[in-house]
Amino acid sequence: MITRPALLLVGRNADVRDQMKRMLASDYELLEASDSADALSHVRQAMPPVVVLGLGLPSDGASATEQLAILQETLRLNQDAKVIVVMDNRDRANAIAALESGAYDILEKPVQLDVLKVVLQRATYLFNLERESRAIREQANATEFAGLVGNSKPMQGVVGMIRRVGPSDVPVLIIGESGTGKELVARAIHRLSARKEAPFIAINCGAIPETLLESELFGYEKGSFTGAAQQKKGRIESAQGGTLFLDEIGDIPLSLQVKLLRFLQHHEIHRLGGKDPASVDVRVLAATNVDLKEAIDSGRFREDLFYRLCVITLRVPTLKDRESDITLLARTFLTKFAEAEKKLLKGFTPQAIEALLTHNWPGNVRELENRVKRAVVMAEGQYVSPSNLELKDLSSIDRNSTTLRVARDLREKELVKSVLQKTDGNVSKAAVELGISRPTLYQLLSRYRLKSQKSTDPLEKGRA
Ligand SMILES: Nc1ncnc2c1ncn2[C@@H]1O[C@H](COP(=O)(O)OP(=O)(O)O)[C@@H](O)[C@H]1O
Ligand SMILES: [Mg+2]
């Protein structure tokens, strides 16, 4: 149900419907109706994106009127539905009436199956595109906070934390996997602080060789070592009045940890080869993607320094933990890079969106950004495809019947997961959003070993 679009076939002639079914069953979830009441009840319940109306209806005036009525009622119930009306080729007046009522296309009897197939594909494609662009409009109020894009619950939490800790002057330890946006978070904190007009200085402690790190951080006096032709300020001093961001703090060698601690305690530093201390007024933010507690246990990180740095700890979620942000971020990057590349790209194909949602994102937002950047360069048409993103096209997996079940389960699981996340683990709301009953959702949760986080419905307690 989730992977294939629903297609409703309406017509009196069962033979004609059977013929269609054989050809279309692999691509669509087929629904059938032989009269108006049946047809409209399907439209109400399943909201099929595509409807083929009038297969084998006798071409008299009465059936044309009935067709038109079904068409109008279908569009009233679901204005996005693509209704393809099959008609007698002499029936120009009704064809025009159907088009005026909003039919997607008119096909002449007898229907050429290969033509129908193409028309259906295009109708489904258009339906998906329209749905996607509506989703974009709905997300127009999505948060962009100091360059941080994200609308998911976990991201709202991060933004809330930034708002609270930003204006204070305490050190913040930002924890999160590589590429989750720790530096952006640090910059956002700086921008909210009273130090915002003063410099924000970042240093990646993991990327600078140990021997250089000390002089980078603390600076040196003229003649303190061979090649020190004049005095040079370190990054700490350069951040005077502002914020110092120590990235990959877990990589800092123990010898420097002592010096850093002294600076944090006394707000002064000694340049290399310098006698007198220089006082500095700097707020320190640090980030790490390693478990500092473990580093402390194994003697690689000083506990006293750790407690100095982590007055407040802010955890940035992985991209996998905030799936609802994936498409939002992808579209943001697409717009940005398309503009930079001067390419007229309209968006992602539905297959590309699916591929984005099912990928694991070990490199988090940085990986997503890079994939979209490459895809923008590689894309030839108006839409970015899974192959442009160097991701697997799951719909091509579908056609391979041996993995059909697997692929469908995978997507079903992802969908359930992301809706649950959106509803904050509320099963009742998620069931409504997914259009399934609560018991069915519970079945899916247990099949995919997913958990509902919390429930506001007392009846649900203990069930999930
Ligand atoms: N929420 C976000 N919104 C927009 N861009 C983001 C977001 N998170 C990360 N990025 C981008 O992803 C890349 C990696 O972010 P960065 O802050 O350097 O990650 P980290 O320091 O955690 O490794 C940067 O180019 C950054 O601009
Ligand atoms: Mg970083």
Coordinates of C-alpha atoms and ligand atoms in Angstrom, one line a residue:
M1 CA 0.0 0.0 0.0
I2 CA 2.8 2.3 0.9
T3 CA 5.1 1.6 -2.0
R4 CA 2.7 1.4 -5.0
P5 CA 0.3 4.2 -5.8
A6 CA -3.4 3.3 -5.7
L7 CA -5.2 3.2 -9.0
L8 CA -9.0 3.0 -9.2
L9 CA -10.5 1.5 -12.3
V10 CA -14.2 2.4 -12.8
G11 CA -16.2 0.6 -15.5
R12 CA -19.0 -1.8 -16.0
N13 CA -17.1 -4.3 -18.2
A14 CA -15.2 -6.8 -16.0
D15 CA -13.3 -8.2 -18.9
V16 CA -11.9 -4.9 -19.8
R17 CA -10.9 -4.3 -16.2
D18 CA -9.3 -7.7 -16.0
Q19 CA -7.2 -7.0 -19.0
M20 CA -6.0 -3.7 -17.4
K21 CA -5.3 -5.4 -14.1
R22 CA -3.0 -8.0 -15.7
M23 CA -1.0 -5.2 -17.2
L24 CA -1.0 -2.8 -14.2
A25 CA -0.9 -5.0 -11.2
S26 CA 2.8 -4.9 -10.7
D27 CA 2.9 -1.1 -10.7
Y28 CA -0.2 -0.1 -8.8
E29 CA -2.4 -1.1 -5.9
L30 CA -5.5 -1.7 -8.0
L31 CA -9.0 -0.9 -6.8
E32 CA -12.1 -1.6 -8.9
A33 CA -15.6 -0.3 -9.0
S34 CA -18.5 -1.1 -11.4
D35 CA -20.8 1.7 -10.4
S36 CA -20.8 5.2 -9.1
A37 CA -21.5 4.3 -5.4
D38 CA -18.6 1.8 -5.3
A39 CA -16.3 4.2 -7.1
L40 CA -17.0 7.1 -4.7
S41 CA -16.6 4.9 -1.6
H42 CA -13.2 3.8 -2.8
V43 CA -12.3 7.5 -3.4
R44 CA -13.3 8.3 0.1
Q45 CA -11.4 5.5 1.7
A46 CA -8.3 5.1 -0.3
M47 CA -7.9 8.5 -1.8
P48 CA -6.3 7.0 -4.9
P49 CA -4.0 9.4 -6.7
V50 CA -5.1 8.1 -10.1
V51 CA -8.6 7.1 -11.4
V52 CA -9.4 5.7 -14.7
L53 CA -13.1 6.3 -15.4
G54 CA -15.4 4.7 -17.9
L55 CA -13.9 1.5 -19.0
G56 CA -16.5 -0.3 -21.1
L57 CA -19.4 2.0 -20.1
P58 CA -21.9 2.0 -22.9
S59 CA -21.6 5.2 -24.8
D60 CA -25.0 6.6 -24.3
G61 CA -25.9 9.9 -22.9
A62 CA -26.9 8.5 -19.5
S63 CA -23.5 6.9 -18.9
A64 CA -21.7 10.1 -20.0
T65 CA -23.7 12.1 -17.4
E66 CA -22.8 9.5 -14.8
Q67 CA -19.1 9.6 -15.7
L68 CA -19.2 13.4 -15.4
A69 CA -20.9 13.2 -12.0
I70 CA -18.3 10.6 -10.7
L71 CA -15.5 12.8 -12.0
Q72 CA -16.8 15.9 -10.3
E73 CA -17.5 14.1 -7.0
T74 CA -14.1 12.5 -7.1
L75 CA -12.4 15.8 -7.5
R76 CA -14.5 17.3 -4.8
L77 CA -13.4 14.6 -2.4
N78 CA -9.8 14.7 -3.5
Q79 CA -8.8 17.7 -5.6
D80 CA -5.4 16.4 -6.3
A81 CA -6.6 13.1 -7.9
K82 CA -5.7 12.6 -11.5
V83 CA -8.8 11.4 -13.3
I84 CA -8.4 9.9 -16.8
V85 CA -11.7 9.6 -18.6
V86 CA -12.2 7.1 -21.4
M87 CA -14.7 8.2 -24.0
D88 CA -16.1 7.6 -27.4
N89 CA -14.2 9.6 -29.9
R90 CA -17.4 11.2 -31.3
D91 CA -18.4 12.5 -28.0
R92 CA -16.7 15.9 -28.2
A93 CA -19.2 17.8 -26.1
N94 CA -18.7 15.5 -23.1
A95 CA -15.0 15.4 -23.6
I96 CA -14.9 19.2 -23.3
A97 CA -17.2 19.1 -20.3
A98 CA -14.9 16.5 -18.7
L99 CA -11.8 18.6 -19.2
E100 CA -13.6 21.7 -18.0
S101 CA -14.5 19.8 -14.8
G102 CA -10.9 19.0 -14.2
A103 CA -10.2 15.7 -15.9
Y104 CA -6.5 15.0 -16.2
D105 CA -6.7 13.5 -19.6
I106 CA -9.2 12.0 -22.1
L107 CA -8.5 8.7 -23.8
E108 CA -10.5 7.4 -26.8
K109 CA -12.1 4.0 -26.9
P110 CA -10.8 1.4 -27.4
V111 CA -7.9 2.2 -25.0
Q112 CA -4.5 1.4 -26.2
L113 CA -2.8 -0.3 -23.3
D114 CA 0.7 1.1 -23.9
V115 CA -0.7 4.6 -24.2
L116 CA -2.6 4.2 -21.0
K117 CA 0.5 3.0 -19.2
V118 CA 2.4 6.1 -20.1
V119 CA -0.5 8.4 -19.3
L120 CA -0.8 6.7 -15.9
Q121 CA 2.9 7.1 -15.2
R122 CA 2.8 10.7 -16.0
A123 CA -0.3 11.3 -13.9
T124 CA 1.3 9.5 -10.9
Y125 CA 4.5 11.5 -11.4
L126 CA 2.6 14.8 -11.5
F127 CA 0.6 13.8 -8.4
N128 CA 3.8 13.1 -6.5
L129 CA 5.3 16.4 -7.6
E130 CA 2.4 18.4 -6.5
R131 CA 2.3 16.6 -3.2
E132 CA 6.0 17.3 -2.7
S133 CA 5.6 21.0 -3.6
R134 CA 2.7 21.3 -1.1
A135 CA 5.0 19.7 1.5
I136 CA 7.5 22.4 0.7
R137 CA 4.9 25.2 1.1
E138 CA 3.8 23.6 4.4
Q139 CA 7.4 23.7 5.6
A140 CA 7.8 27.3 4.6
N141 CA 7.5 28.2 8.3
A142 CA 10.3 25.6 9.0
T143 CA 13.0 26.9 11.3
E144 CA 16.2 28.3 9.9
F145 CA 18.0 29.5 13.0
A146 CA 21.4 31.1 12.4
G147 CA 22.0 28.9 9.4
L148 CA 20.8 25.8 11.2
V149 CA 18.1 24.3 9.1
G150 CA 15.7 21.9 10.8
N151 CA 12.1 21.5 11.9
S152 CA 12.2 18.1 13.7
K153 CA 11.5 17.7 17.4
P154 CA 15.2 17.0 18.2
M155 CA 16.3 20.1 16.3
Q156 CA 13.7 22.2 18.0
G157 CA 15.3 21.0 21.2
V158 CA 18.8 22.0 20.1
V159 CA 17.5 25.4 19.0
G160 CA 15.8 25.8 22.4
M161 CA 19.1 25.0 24.2
I162 CA 21.0 27.5 22.0
R163 CA 18.5 30.2 22.9
R164 CA 18.9 29.5 26.5
V165 CA 22.7 29.1 26.8
G166 CA 23.6 31.6 24.1
P167 CA 23.2 34.8 26.2
S168 CA 24.9 33.3 29.2
D169 CA 28.7 33.3 29.4
V170 CA 29.2 29.7 30.5
P171 CA 31.3 27.1 28.6
V172 CA 29.3 24.7 26.5
L173 CA 30.4 21.2 25.4
I174 CA 28.8 20.3 22.2
I175 CA 28.7 16.5 21.6
G176 CA 27.7 14.8 18.4
E177 CA 28.8 12.6 15.5
S178 CA 31.0 14.1 12.8
G179 CA 29.0 16.2 10.4
T180 CA 26.0 16.8 12.6
G181 CA 26.5 20.6 12.7
K182 CA 28.5 21.1 15.9
E183 CA 30.4 24.1 14.5
L184 CA 27.2 25.7 13.3
V185 CA 25.7 25.3 16.8
A186 CA 28.8 26.9 18.3
R187 CA 28.5 29.9 15.9
A188 CA 24.8 30.2 16.7
I189 CA 25.6 30.3 20.4
H190 CA 28.2 33.0 19.8
R191 CA 25.7 35.1 17.7
L192 CA 23.2 35.1 20.6
S193 CA 25.8 36.1 23.1
A194 CA 26.9 39.6 24.2
R195 CA 30.2 38.8 22.5
K196 CA 28.6 38.6 19.1
E197 CA 30.4 41.7 17.7
A198 CA 33.8 40.3 18.9
P199 CA 35.6 37.5 17.0
F200 CA 34.5 33.8 16.8
I201 CA 37.7 31.9 16.5
A202 CA 37.6 28.2 15.7
I203 CA 40.5 25.8 16.0
N204 CA 40.4 22.1 15.1
C205 CA 42.6 20.5 17.7
G206 CA 42.5 17.2 15.8
A207 CA 43.8 18.6 12.6
I208 CA 46.9 20.4 13.8
P209 CA 50.0 18.4 14.6
E210 CA 50.8 18.2 18.3
T211 CA 54.0 20.2 18.0
L212 CA 52.2 23.1 16.3
L213 CA 49.1 23.1 18.4
E214 CA 50.7 24.8 21.4
S215 CA 52.0 27.8 19.5
E216 CA 48.7 28.0 17.5
L217 CA 46.7 28.2 20.7
F218 CA 49.0 30.3 22.9
G219 CA 51.2 32.2 20.4
Y220 CA 54.9 32.8 20.9
E221 CA 57.4 35.5 21.6
K222 CA 60.1 36.7 19.2
G223 CA 63.1 34.3 19.3
S224 CA 61.3 31.7 21.4
F225 CA 62.3 29.0 18.8
T226 CA 64.2 28.9 15.5
G227 CA 62.1 30.7 13.0
A228 CA 60.1 32.8 15.5
A229 CA 61.2 36.0 13.9
Q230 CA 58.6 38.1 15.7
Q231 CA 55.9 37.8 18.3
K232 CA 52.7 36.1 17.2
K233 CA 49.4 36.0 18.9
G234 CA 47.7 32.6 19.4
R235 CA 44.1 31.8 18.7
I236 CA 43.1 32.3 22.3
E237 CA 44.3 35.8 22.3
S238 CA 42.8 36.4 18.8
A239 CA 39.5 35.6 20.3
Q240 CA 39.9 38.4 22.9
G241 CA 36.4 39.6 23.9
G242 CA 34.8 36.9 21.8
T243 CA 34.4 33.2 21.6
L244 CA 37.0 30.4 21.2
F245 CA 35.7 27.2 19.6
L246 CA 37.9 24.2 20.4
D247 CA 36.8 21.6 17.9
E248 CA 37.7 17.9 18.4
I249 CA 38.8 18.7 22.0
G250 CA 39.2 15.0 22.6
D251 CA 42.3 15.0 20.4
I252 CA 44.2 17.5 22.5
P253 CA 47.4 16.0 24.0
L254 CA 47.6 15.7 27.8
S255 CA 50.5 18.1 28.0
L256 CA 48.4 20.9 26.5
Q257 CA 45.4 19.9 28.5
V258 CA 47.2 21.2 31.6
K259 CA 47.9 24.5 30.0
L260 CA 44.4 24.8 28.8
L261 CA 43.1 24.2 32.2
R262 CA 45.2 26.9 33.6
F263 CA 43.9 29.3 31.1
L264 CA 40.3 28.4 31.9
Q265 CA 40.9 28.8 35.6
H266 CA 42.9 32.0 35.6
H267 CA 41.9 33.7 32.3
E268 CA 45.5 34.2 31.4
I269 CA 48.0 32.6 29.1
H270 CA 51.7 32.4 28.6
R271 CA 52.9 32.8 25.0
L272 CA 55.7 30.3 24.1
G273 CA 58.9 31.7 25.4
G274 CA 57.1 34.5 27.2
K275 CA 57.7 35.4 30.8
D276 CA 54.7 37.5 31.7
P277 CA 51.2 36.2 31.4
A278 CA 48.7 37.9 29.2
S279 CA 45.1 38.2 30.4
V280 CA 42.4 37.1 28.1
D281 CA 38.6 37.4 28.3
V282 CA 37.3 34.6 26.1
R283 CA 34.3 32.4 26.3
V284 CA 35.1 28.8 25.4
L285 CA 32.9 26.4 23.5
A286 CA 34.2 22.9 22.8
A287 CA 33.1 20.1 20.6
T288 CA 33.8 16.4 20.4
N289 CA 32.6 13.3 18.6
V290 CA 34.3 10.9 21.0
D291 CA 33.1 9.8 24.4
L292 CA 35.1 11.9 26.8
K293 CA 34.1 9.9 29.8
E294 CA 35.7 6.9 28.2
A295 CA 38.8 9.0 27.4
I296 CA 38.9 10.0 31.1
D297 CA 38.7 6.4 32.2
S298 CA 41.5 5.4 29.9
G299 CA 43.7 8.3 31.1
R300 CA 43.6 10.2 27.8
F301 CA 41.6 13.2 29.1
R302 CA 41.8 15.1 32.3
E303 CA 38.7 14.9 34.4
D304 CA 39.2 18.5 35.9
L305 CA 39.4 19.9 32.3
F306 CA 36.3 18.0 31.4
Y307 CA 34.3 19.5 34.2
R308 CA 35.6 23.0 33.3
L309 CA 34.4 22.6 29.7
C310 CA 31.0 20.9 30.2
V311 CA 29.2 23.3 32.5
I312 CA 26.5 22.8 29.9
T313 CA 26.4 19.8 27.5
L314 CA 24.5 20.1 24.3
R315 CA 24.0 17.0 22.2
V316 CA 23.4 17.4 18.5
P317 CA 21.4 14.5 17.0
T318 CA 22.5 12.4 14.1
L319 CA 20.7 12.9 10.8
K320 CA 19.1 9.5 11.2
D321 CA 17.5 10.6 14.4
R322 CA 15.8 13.5 12.7
E323 CA 14.5 12.1 9.5
S324 CA 11.9 14.7 8.9
D325 CA 14.8 17.2 8.4
I326 CA 16.4 15.2 5.6
T327 CA 14.2 16.4 2.8
L328 CA 14.2 19.9 4.2
L329 CA 18.0 20.0 4.3
A330 CA 18.3 18.4 0.9
R331 CA 16.0 21.0 -0.7
T332 CA 17.8 23.8 1.0
F333 CA 21.1 22.6 -0.3
L334 CA 19.7 21.9 -3.8
T335 CA 18.4 25.5 -4.0
K336 CA 21.7 26.9 -2.8
F337 CA 24.0 24.9 -5.1
A338 CA 21.7 25.1 -8.1
E339 CA 21.9 28.9 -7.8
A340 CA 25.6 28.8 -7.4
E341 CA 26.0 26.5 -10.4
K342 CA 23.4 28.5 -12.4
K343 CA 21.4 25.4 -13.1
L344 CA 17.7 25.3 -13.5
L345 CA 16.8 22.4 -11.2
K346 CA 13.3 22.0 -10.0
G347 CA 13.8 19.4 -7.3
F348 CA 14.3 15.7 -6.6
T349 CA 12.5 12.8 -8.3
P350 CA 10.2 10.9 -6.0
Q351 CA 12.7 8.0 -6.2
A352 CA 15.5 10.4 -5.1
I353 CA 13.5 11.5 -2.1
E354 CA 12.9 7.8 -1.2
A355 CA 16.6 7.1 -1.6
L356 CA 17.5 10.0 0.7
L357 CA 15.0 8.9 3.3
T358 CA 16.3 5.3 3.4
H359 CA 20.0 6.0 3.3
N360 CA 21.9 5.6 6.6
W361 CA 23.8 8.9 6.6
P362 CA 27.0 7.9 8.5
G363 CA 28.5 11.3 7.5
N364 CA 25.3 13.1 8.7
V365 CA 24.6 16.6 7.3
R366 CA 28.0 17.0 5.8
E367 CA 27.5 13.9 3.7
L368 CA 24.1 15.1 2.7
E369 CA 25.4 18.4 1.7
N370 CA 28.2 16.9 -0.4
R371 CA 25.9 14.4 -2.1
V372 CA 23.5 17.1 -3.1
K373 CA 26.4 19.3 -4.2
R374 CA 27.8 16.6 -6.5
A375 CA 24.2 15.7 -7.7
V376 CA 23.6 19.4 -8.7
V377 CA 26.8 19.2 -10.9
M378 CA 25.9 15.8 -12.3
A379 CA 22.2 16.3 -13.0
E380 CA 21.2 16.6 -16.6
G381 CA 17.5 16.9 -16.5
Q382 CA 15.3 19.2 -14.4
Y383 CA 15.2 16.7 -11.5
V384 CA 17.9 15.1 -9.4
S385 CA 17.8 11.3 -9.5
P386 CA 19.1 8.7 -7.1
S387 CA 22.0 8.0 -9.4
N388 CA 23.0 11.7 -9.4
L389 CA 23.1 11.4 -5.6
E390 CA 25.1 8.2 -5.9
L391 CA 22.3 6.4 -4.0
K392 CA 20.4 3.2 -4.8
D393 CA 17.2 3.6 -6.7
L394 CA 14.8 1.6 -4.5
S395 CA 12.1 1.5 -7.1
S396 CA 14.4 -0.4 -9.4
I397 CA 14.9 -2.9 -6.6
D398 CA 11.1 -3.2 -6.5
R399 CA 10.9 -4.5 -10.0
N400 CA 13.2 -7.3 -9.0
S401 CA 10.5 -9.6 -7.4
T402 CA 12.9 -11.4 -5.1
T403 CA 13.6 -8.2 -3.1
L404 CA 10.2 -6.6 -3.5
R405 CA 9.1 -7.6 0.0
V406 CA 12.3 -6.5 1.5
A407 CA 12.3 -3.1 -0.2
R408 CA 8.7 -2.5 0.7
D409 CA 9.2 -3.5 4.4
L410 CA 12.1 -1.2 4.5
R411 CA 10.2 1.7 3.3
E412 CA 7.2 0.9 5.4
K413 CA 9.4 0.8 8.4
E414 CA 11.0 4.2 7.6
L415 CA 7.7 5.8 7.0
V416 CA 6.3 4.5 10.3
K417 CA 9.4 5.6 12.1
S418 CA 9.4 9.1 10.7
V419 CA 5.7 9.6 11.4
L420 CA 6.1 8.4 15.0
Q421 CA 8.9 10.9 15.4
K422 CA 6.8 13.6 14.0
T423 CA 3.9 12.8 16.4
D424 CA 6.4 12.6 19.3
G425 CA 5.7 8.9 19.7
N426 CA 1.9 9.3 20.0
V427 CA 0.4 6.2 18.5
S428 CA -3.1 7.5 18.0
K429 CA -1.9 10.5 16.1
A430 CA 0.6 8.5 14.1
A431 CA -2.2 6.0 13.1
V432 CA -4.4 8.9 11.9
E433 CA -1.5 10.4 9.9
L434 CA -0.7 7.0 8.3
G435 CA -4.3 6.3 7.6
I436 CA -4.3 3.0 9.4
S437 CA -6.0 1.7 12.6
R438 CA -4.2 1.7 15.9
P439 CA -4.1 -2.1 16.1
T440 CA -2.5 -2.2 12.6
L441 CA 0.0 0.3 13.7
Y442 CA 0.8 -1.8 16.8
Q443 CA 1.3 -4.8 14.6
L444 CA 3.8 -2.8 12.5
L445 CA 5.6 -1.5 15.6
S446 CA 6.1 -5.0 16.8
R447 CA 7.0 -6.4 13.4
Y448 CA 9.7 -3.7 13.0
R449 CA 10.6 -3.7 16.6
L450 CA 9.9 0.0 16.9
K451 CA 8.8 1.7 20.0
S452 CA 6.3 4.4 20.6
Q453 CA 8.0 6.8 23.0
K454 CA 5.2 8.0 25.1
S455 CA 1.5 8.2 25.0
T456 CA -1.1 10.7 26.1
D457 CA -3.8 8.2 25.8
P458 CA -4.2 6.2 29.0
L459 CA -5.6 3.3 27.1
E460 CA -2.3 2.8 25.3
K461 CA -0.2 2.6 28.4
G462 CA 1.6 -0.7 28.6
R463 CA 0.7 -1.8 25.1
A464 CA 3.5 -0.4 23.0
Ligands
LIG1 N1 21.2 21.9 10.7 C1 22.0 22.3 9.6 N2 21.5 23.1 8.7 C2 22.3 23.5 7.6 N3 23.5 23.1 7.4 C3 24.0 22.2 8.3 C4 23.3 21.8 9.5 N4 24.1 21.0 10.2 C5 25.3 20.9 9.5 N5 25.2 21.7 8.4 C6 26.3 21.8 7.4 O1 27.0 20.5 7.4 C7 28.4 20.7 7.4 C8 29.0 20.1 8.6 O2 28.7 20.8 9.7 P1 29.7 21.1 10.9 O3 29.1 22.1 11.8 O4 31.1 21.3 10.4 O5 29.7 19.6 11.6 P2 30.6 19.0 12.7 O6 31.3 20.1 13.3 O7 29.6 18.4 13.7 O8 31.4 18.0 12.1 C9 28.6 22.2 7.3 O9 28.9 22.6 5.9 C10 27.4 22.8 7.8 O10 27.1 24.0 7.3
MG2 MG 33.5 20.0 13.0

